[in-house]
PDB file of C-alpha atoms in Angstrom:
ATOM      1  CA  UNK A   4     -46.193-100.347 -57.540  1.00 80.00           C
ATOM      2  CA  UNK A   5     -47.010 -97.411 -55.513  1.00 91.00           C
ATOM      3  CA  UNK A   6     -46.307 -97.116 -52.075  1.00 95.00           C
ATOM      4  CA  UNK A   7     -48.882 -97.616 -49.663  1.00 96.00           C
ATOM      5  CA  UNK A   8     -49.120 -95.134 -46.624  1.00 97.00           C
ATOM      6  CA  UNK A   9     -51.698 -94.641 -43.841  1.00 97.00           C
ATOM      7  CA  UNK A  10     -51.576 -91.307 -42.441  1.00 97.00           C
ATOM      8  CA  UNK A  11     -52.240 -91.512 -38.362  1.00 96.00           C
ATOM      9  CA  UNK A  12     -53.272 -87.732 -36.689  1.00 94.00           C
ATOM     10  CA  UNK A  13     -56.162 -86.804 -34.505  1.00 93.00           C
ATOM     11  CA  UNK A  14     -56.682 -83.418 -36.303  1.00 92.00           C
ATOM     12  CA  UNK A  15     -58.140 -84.090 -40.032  1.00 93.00           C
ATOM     13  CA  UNK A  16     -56.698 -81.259 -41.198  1.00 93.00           C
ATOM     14  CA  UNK A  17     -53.803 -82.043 -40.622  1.00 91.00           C
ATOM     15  CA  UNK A  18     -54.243 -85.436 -42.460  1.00 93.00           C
ATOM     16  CA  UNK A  19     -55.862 -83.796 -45.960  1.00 94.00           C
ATOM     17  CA  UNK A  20     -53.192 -82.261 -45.904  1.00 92.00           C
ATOM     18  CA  UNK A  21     -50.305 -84.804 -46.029  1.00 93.00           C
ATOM     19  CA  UNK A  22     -53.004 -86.694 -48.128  1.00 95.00           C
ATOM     20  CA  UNK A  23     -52.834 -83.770 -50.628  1.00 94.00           C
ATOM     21  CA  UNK A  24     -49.128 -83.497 -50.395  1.00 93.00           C
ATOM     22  CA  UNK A  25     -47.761 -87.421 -50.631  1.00 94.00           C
ATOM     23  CA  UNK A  26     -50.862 -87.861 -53.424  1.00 92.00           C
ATOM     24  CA  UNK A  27     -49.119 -85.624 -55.943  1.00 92.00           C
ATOM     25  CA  UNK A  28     -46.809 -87.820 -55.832  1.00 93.00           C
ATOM     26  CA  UNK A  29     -47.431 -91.344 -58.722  1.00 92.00           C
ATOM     27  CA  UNK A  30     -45.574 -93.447 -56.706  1.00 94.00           C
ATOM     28  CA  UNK A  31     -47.604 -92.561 -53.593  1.00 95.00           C
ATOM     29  CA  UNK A  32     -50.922 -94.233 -52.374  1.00 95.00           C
ATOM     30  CA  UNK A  33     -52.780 -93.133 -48.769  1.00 96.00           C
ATOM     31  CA  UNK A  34     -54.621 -95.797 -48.119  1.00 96.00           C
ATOM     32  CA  UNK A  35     -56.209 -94.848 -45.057  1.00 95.00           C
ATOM     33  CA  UNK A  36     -56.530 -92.340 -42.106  1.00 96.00           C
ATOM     34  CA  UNK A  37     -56.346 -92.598 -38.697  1.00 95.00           C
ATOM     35  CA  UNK A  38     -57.315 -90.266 -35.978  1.00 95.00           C
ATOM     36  CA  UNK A  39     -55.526 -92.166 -33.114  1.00 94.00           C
ATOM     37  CA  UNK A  40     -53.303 -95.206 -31.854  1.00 93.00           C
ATOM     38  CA  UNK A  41     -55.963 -97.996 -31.533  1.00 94.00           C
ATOM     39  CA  UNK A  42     -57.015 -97.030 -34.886  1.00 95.00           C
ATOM     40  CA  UNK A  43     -53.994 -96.730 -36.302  1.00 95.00           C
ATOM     41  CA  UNK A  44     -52.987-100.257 -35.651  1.00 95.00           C
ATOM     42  CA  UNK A  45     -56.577-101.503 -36.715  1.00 96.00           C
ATOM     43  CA  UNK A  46     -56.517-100.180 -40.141  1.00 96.00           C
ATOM     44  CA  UNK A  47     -53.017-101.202 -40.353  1.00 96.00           C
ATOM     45  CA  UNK A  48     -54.075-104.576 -39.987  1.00 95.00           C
ATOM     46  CA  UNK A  49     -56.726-103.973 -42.573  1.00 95.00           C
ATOM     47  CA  UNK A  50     -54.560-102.503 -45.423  1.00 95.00           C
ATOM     48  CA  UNK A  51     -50.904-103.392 -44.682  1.00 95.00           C
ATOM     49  CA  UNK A  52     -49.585-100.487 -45.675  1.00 96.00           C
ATOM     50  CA  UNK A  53     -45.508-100.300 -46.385  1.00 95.00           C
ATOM     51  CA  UNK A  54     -45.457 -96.515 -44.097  1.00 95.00           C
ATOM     52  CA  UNK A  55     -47.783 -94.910 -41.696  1.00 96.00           C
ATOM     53  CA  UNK A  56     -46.936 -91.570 -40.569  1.00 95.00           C
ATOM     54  CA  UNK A  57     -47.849 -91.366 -37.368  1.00 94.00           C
ATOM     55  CA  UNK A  58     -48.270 -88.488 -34.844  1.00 92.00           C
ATOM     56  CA  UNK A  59     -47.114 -88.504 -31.389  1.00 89.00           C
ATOM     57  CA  UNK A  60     -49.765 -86.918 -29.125  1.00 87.00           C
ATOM     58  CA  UNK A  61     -53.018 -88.180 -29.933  1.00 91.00           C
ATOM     59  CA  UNK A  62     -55.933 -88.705 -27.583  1.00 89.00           C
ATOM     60  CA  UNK A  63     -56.364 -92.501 -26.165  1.00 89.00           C
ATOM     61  CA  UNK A  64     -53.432 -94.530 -27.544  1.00 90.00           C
ATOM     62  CA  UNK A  65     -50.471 -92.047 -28.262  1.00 90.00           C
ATOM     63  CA  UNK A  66     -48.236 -92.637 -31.546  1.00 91.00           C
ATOM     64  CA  UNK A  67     -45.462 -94.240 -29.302  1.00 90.00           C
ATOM     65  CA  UNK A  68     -47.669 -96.746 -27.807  1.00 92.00           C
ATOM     66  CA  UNK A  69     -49.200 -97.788 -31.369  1.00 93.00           C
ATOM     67  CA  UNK A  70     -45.684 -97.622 -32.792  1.00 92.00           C
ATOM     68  CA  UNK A  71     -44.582-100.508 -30.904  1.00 90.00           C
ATOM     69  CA  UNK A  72     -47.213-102.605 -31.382  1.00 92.00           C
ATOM     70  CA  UNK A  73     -47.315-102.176 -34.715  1.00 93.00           C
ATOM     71  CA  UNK A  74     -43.536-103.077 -35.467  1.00 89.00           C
ATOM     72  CA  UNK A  75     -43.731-105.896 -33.007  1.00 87.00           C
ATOM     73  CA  UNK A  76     -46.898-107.159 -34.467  1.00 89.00           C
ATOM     74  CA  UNK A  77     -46.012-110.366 -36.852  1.00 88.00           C
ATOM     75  CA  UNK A  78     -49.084-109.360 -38.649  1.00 90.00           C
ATOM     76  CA  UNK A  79     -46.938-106.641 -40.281  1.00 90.00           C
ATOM     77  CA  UNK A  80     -43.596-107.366 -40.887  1.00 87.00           C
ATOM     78  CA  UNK A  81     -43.365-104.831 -44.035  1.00 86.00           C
ATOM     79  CA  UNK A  82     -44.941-101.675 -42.392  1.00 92.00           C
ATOM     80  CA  UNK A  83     -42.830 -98.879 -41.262  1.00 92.00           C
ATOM     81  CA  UNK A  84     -43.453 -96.034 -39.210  1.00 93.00           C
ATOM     82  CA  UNK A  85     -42.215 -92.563 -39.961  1.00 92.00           C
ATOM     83  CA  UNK A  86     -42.562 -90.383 -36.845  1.00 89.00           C
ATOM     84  CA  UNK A  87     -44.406 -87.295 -37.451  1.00 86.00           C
ATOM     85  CA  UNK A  88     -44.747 -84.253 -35.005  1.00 81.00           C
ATOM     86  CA  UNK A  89     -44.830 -80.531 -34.335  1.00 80.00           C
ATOM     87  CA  UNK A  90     -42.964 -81.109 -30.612  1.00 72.00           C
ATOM     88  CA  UNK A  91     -39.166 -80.708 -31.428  1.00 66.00           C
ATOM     89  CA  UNK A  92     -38.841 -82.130 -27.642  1.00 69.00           C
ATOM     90  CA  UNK A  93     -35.338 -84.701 -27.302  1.00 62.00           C
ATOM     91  CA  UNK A  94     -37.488 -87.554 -25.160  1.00 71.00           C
ATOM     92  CA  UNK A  95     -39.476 -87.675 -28.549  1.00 75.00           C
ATOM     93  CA  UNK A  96     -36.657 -88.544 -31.152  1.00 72.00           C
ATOM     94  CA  UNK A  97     -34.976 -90.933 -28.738  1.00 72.00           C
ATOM     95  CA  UNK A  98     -38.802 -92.355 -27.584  1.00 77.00           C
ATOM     96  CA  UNK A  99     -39.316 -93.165 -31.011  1.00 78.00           C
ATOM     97  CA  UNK A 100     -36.428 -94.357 -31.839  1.00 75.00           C
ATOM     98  CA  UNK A 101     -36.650 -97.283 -28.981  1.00 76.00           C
ATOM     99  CA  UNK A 102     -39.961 -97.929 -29.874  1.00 79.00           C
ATOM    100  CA  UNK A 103     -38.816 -99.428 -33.506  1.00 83.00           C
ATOM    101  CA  UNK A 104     -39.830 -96.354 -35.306  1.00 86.00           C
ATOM    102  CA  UNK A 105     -37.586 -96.077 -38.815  1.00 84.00           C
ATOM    103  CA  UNK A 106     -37.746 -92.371 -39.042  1.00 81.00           C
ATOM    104  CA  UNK A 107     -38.464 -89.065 -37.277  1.00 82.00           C
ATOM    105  CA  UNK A 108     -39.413 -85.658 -38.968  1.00 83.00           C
ATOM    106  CA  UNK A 109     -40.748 -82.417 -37.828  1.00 82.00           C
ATOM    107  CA  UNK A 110     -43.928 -81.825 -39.443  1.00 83.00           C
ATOM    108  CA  UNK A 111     -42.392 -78.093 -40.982  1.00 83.00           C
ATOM    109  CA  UNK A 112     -40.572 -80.599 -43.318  1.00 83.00           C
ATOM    110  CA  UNK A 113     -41.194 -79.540 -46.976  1.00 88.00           C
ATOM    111  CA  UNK A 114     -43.637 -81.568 -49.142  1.00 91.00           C
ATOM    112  CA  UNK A 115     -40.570 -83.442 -51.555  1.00 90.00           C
ATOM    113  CA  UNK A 116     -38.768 -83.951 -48.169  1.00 87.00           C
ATOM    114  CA  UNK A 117     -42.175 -85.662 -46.741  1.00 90.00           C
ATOM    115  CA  UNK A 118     -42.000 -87.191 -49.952  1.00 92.00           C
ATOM    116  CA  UNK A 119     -38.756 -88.539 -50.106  1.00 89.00           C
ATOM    117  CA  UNK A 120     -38.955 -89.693 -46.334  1.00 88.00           C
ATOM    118  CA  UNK A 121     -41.543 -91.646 -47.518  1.00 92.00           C
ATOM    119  CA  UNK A 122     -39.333 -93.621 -49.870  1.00 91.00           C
ATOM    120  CA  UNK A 123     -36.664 -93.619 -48.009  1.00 84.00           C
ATOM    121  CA  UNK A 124     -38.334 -95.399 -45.072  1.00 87.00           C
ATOM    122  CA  UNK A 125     -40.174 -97.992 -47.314  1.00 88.00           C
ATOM    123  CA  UNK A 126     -36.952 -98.782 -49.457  1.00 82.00           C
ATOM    124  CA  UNK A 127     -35.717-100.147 -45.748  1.00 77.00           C
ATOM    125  CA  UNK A 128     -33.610 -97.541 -44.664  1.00 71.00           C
ATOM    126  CA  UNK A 129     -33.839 -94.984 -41.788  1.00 67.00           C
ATOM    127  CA  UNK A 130     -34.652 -91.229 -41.446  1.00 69.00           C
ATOM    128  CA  UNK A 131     -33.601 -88.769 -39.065  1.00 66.00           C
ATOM    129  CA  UNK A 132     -34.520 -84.779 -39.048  1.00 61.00           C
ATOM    130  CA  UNK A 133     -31.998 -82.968 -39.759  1.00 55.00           C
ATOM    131  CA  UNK A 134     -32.127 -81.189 -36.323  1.00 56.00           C
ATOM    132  CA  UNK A 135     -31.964 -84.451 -34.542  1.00 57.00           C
ATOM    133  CA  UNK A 136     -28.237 -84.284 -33.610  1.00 50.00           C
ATOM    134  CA  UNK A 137     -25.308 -86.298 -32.304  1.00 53.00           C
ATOM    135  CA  UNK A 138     -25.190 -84.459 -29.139  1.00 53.00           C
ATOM    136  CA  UNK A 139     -28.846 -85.087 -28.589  1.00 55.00           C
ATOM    137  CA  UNK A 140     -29.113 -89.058 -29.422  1.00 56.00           C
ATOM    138  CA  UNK A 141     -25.991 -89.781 -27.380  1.00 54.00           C
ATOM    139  CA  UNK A 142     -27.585 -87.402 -24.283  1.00 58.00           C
ATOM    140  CA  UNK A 143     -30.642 -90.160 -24.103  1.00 54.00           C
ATOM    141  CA  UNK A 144     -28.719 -93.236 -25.085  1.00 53.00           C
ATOM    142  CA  UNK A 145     -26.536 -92.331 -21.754  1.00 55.00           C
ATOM    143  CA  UNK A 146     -29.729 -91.777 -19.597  1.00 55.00           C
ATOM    144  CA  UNK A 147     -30.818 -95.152 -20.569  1.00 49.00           C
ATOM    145  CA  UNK A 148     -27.801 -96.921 -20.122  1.00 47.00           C
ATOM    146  CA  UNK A 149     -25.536 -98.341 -22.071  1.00 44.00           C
ATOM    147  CA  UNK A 150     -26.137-101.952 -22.171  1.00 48.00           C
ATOM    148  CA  UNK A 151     -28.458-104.335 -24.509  1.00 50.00           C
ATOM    149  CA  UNK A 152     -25.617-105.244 -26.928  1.00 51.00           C
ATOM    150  CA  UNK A 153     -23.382-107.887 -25.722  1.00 51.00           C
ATOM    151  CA  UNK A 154     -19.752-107.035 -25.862  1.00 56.00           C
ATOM    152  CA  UNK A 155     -18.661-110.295 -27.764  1.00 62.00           C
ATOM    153  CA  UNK A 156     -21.646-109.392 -30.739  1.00 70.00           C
ATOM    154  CA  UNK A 157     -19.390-106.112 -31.448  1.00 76.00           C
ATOM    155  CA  UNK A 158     -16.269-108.074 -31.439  1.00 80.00           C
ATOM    156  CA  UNK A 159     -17.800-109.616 -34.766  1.00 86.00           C
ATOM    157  CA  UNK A 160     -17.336-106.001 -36.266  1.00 90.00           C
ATOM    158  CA  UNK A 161     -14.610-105.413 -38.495  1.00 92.00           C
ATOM    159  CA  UNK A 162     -12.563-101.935 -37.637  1.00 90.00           C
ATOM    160  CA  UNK A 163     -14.292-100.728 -40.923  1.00 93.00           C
ATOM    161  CA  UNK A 164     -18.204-101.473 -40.145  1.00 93.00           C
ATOM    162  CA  UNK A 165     -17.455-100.158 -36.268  1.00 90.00           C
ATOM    163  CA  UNK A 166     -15.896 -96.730 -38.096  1.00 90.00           C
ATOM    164  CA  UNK A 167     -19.317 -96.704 -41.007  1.00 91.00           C
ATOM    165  CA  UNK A 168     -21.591 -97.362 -38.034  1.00 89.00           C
ATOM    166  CA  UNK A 169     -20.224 -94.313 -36.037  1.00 86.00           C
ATOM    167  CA  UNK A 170     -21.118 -92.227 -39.352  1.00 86.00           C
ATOM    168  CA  UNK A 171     -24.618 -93.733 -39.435  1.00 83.00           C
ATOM    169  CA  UNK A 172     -25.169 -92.433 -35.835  1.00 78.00           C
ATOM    170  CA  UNK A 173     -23.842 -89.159 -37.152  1.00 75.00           C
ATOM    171  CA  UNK A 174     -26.717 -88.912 -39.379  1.00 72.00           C
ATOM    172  CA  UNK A 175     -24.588 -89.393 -42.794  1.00 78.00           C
ATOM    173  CA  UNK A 176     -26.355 -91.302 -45.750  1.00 77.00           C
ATOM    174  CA  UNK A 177     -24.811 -94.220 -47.689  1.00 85.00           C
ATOM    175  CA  UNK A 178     -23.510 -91.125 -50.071  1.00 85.00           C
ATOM    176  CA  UNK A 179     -22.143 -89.257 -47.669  1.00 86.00           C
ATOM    177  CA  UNK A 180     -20.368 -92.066 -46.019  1.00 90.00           C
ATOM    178  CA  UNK A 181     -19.006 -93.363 -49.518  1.00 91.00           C
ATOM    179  CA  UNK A 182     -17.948 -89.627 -50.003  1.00 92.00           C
ATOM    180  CA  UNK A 183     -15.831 -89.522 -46.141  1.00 92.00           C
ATOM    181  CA  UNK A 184     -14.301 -93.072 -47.157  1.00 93.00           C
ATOM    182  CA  UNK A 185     -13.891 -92.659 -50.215  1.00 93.00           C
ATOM    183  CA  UNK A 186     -15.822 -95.522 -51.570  1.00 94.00           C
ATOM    184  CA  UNK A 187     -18.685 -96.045 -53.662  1.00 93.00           C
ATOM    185  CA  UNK A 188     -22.544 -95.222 -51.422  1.00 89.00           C
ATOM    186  CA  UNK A 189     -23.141 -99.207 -52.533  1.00 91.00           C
ATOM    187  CA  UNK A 190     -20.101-100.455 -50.952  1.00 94.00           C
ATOM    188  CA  UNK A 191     -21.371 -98.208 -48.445  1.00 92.00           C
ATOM    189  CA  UNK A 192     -24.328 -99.618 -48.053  1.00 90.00           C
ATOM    190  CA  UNK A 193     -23.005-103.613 -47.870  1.00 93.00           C
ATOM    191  CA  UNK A 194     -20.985-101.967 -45.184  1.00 94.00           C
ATOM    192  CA  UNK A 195     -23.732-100.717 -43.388  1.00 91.00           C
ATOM    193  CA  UNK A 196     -25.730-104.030 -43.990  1.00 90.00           C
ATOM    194  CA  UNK A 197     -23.065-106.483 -42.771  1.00 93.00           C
ATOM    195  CA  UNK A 198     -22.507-104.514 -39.250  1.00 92.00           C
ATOM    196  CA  UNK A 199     -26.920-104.689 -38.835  1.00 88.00           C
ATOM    197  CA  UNK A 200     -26.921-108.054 -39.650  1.00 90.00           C
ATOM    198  CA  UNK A 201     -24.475-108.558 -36.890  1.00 90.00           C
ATOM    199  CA  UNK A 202     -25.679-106.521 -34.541  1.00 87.00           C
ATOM    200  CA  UNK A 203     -29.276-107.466 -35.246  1.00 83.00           C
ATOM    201  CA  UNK A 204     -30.106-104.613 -35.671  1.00 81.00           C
ATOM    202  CA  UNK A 205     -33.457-104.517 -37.867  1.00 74.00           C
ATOM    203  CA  UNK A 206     -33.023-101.141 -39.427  1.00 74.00           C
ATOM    204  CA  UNK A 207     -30.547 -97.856 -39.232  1.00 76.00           C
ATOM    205  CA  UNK A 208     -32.585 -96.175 -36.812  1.00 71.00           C
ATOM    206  CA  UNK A 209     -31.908 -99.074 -34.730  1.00 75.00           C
ATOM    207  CA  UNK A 210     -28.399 -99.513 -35.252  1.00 80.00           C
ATOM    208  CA  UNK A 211     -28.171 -95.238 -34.223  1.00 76.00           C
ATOM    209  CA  UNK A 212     -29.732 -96.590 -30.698  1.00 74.00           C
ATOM    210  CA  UNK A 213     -27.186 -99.465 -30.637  1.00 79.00           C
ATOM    211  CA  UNK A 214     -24.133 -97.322 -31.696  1.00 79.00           C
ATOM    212  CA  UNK A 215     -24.436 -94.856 -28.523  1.00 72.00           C
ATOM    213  CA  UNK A 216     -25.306 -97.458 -25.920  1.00 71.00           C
ATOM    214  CA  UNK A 217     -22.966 -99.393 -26.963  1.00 74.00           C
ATOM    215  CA  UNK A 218     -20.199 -96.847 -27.225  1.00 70.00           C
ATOM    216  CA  UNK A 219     -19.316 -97.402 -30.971  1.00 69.00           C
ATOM    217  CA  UNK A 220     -19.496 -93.627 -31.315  1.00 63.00           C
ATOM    218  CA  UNK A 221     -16.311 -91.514 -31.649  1.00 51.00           C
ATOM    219  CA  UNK A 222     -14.225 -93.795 -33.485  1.00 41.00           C
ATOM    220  CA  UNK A 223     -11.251 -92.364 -35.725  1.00 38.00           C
ATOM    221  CA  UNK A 224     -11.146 -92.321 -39.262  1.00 36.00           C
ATOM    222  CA  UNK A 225      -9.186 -95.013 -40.557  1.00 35.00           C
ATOM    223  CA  UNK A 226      -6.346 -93.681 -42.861  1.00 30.00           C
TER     224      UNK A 226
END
């Protein structure tokens, strides 16, 4: 079945284009545009869709408010929200990030890496830019504060899932984490799902947020 996506953007533009773009795709259905927050969420409601791309800065509702009422709506617990914008700005990434967003892209992304994000994000996993860095994330996690994860809930972590969530908050994939541990991007991934499931942490976007205010960043390889 092809994955359904509602594009949310106050310039229209700007929308026939990703339309164009994520439709030359089979796997890829938009079913629906948006032009701002409060109709974001409405047509969300409407078509359940498993992505919506969403924009930051539009007029009425912004993209941050809608975001979190669309992943805390019960209404919708399949949609994801990719984060969308032409504002590399750090209060963004980390903003998006605490409001339950699953990914976060500049929109100068190429169309298969648009495309890709897409799939990424409604196979369940999480999406960061490539120019959203370590150095950045961990600047806003301390400005927030560090707390939100009780210390006895990281205790449950083994000294392998605290070492493959500090690569997740590096950015690595399962691959890339299977190819620093030497172990297969599945085992990887069990990894990875064990230390969420934990931490309740709903996604790996989530589980970046949790890794720097928690302080599970930094850790040594093991050898």
């Amino acid at each position: 079945m092809a994955i359904r996506v509602l594009l949310a953007d106050d310039q229209a533009l700007v929308r026939a284009g990703f339309r164009v773009l994520l439709e030359r795709a089979d796997d890829i259905e938009v079913v629906g545009e948006a032009a701002d927050g409060d109709e974001a969420i409405m047509l969300a409601r409407a078509h359940r869709p498993d992505v919506v791309l969403m924009d930051v800065r539009m007029p009425g509702t912004d993209g941050l408010t809608a975001t979190m009422r669309l992943v805390g709506d019960e209404r919708l617990p399949g949609t994801k929200v990719l984060i969308l914008t032409t504002f590399d700005l750090d209060e963004y990434v980390f903003a998006a990030l605490h409001a339950g967003a699953s990914g976060f892209l500049l929109k100068d992304v190429e169309p298969e890496e648009l495309r890709n994000a897409v799939r990424v994000i409604a196979a369940g996993d999480a999406l960061l830019a490539p120019k959203v860095t370590r150095r950045l994330i961990a600047a806003f996690a301390g400005r927030t504060g560090r707390q939100g994860t009780p210390l006895e809930r990281l205790d449950t972590l083994t000294a392998r899932e605290r070492q493959v969530v500090a690569l997740v908050a590096d950015g690595l994939s399962n691959q890339e984490i299977g190819d620093r541990l030497n172990m297969s991007p599945a085992t990887a991934k069990t990894h990875v799902n064990r230390a969420m499931a934990k931490l309740d942490a709903r996604d790996r976007a989530q589980l970046v947020v949790i890794a720097y205010q928690s302080g599970l960043t930094g850790i040594p390889r093991l050898r």
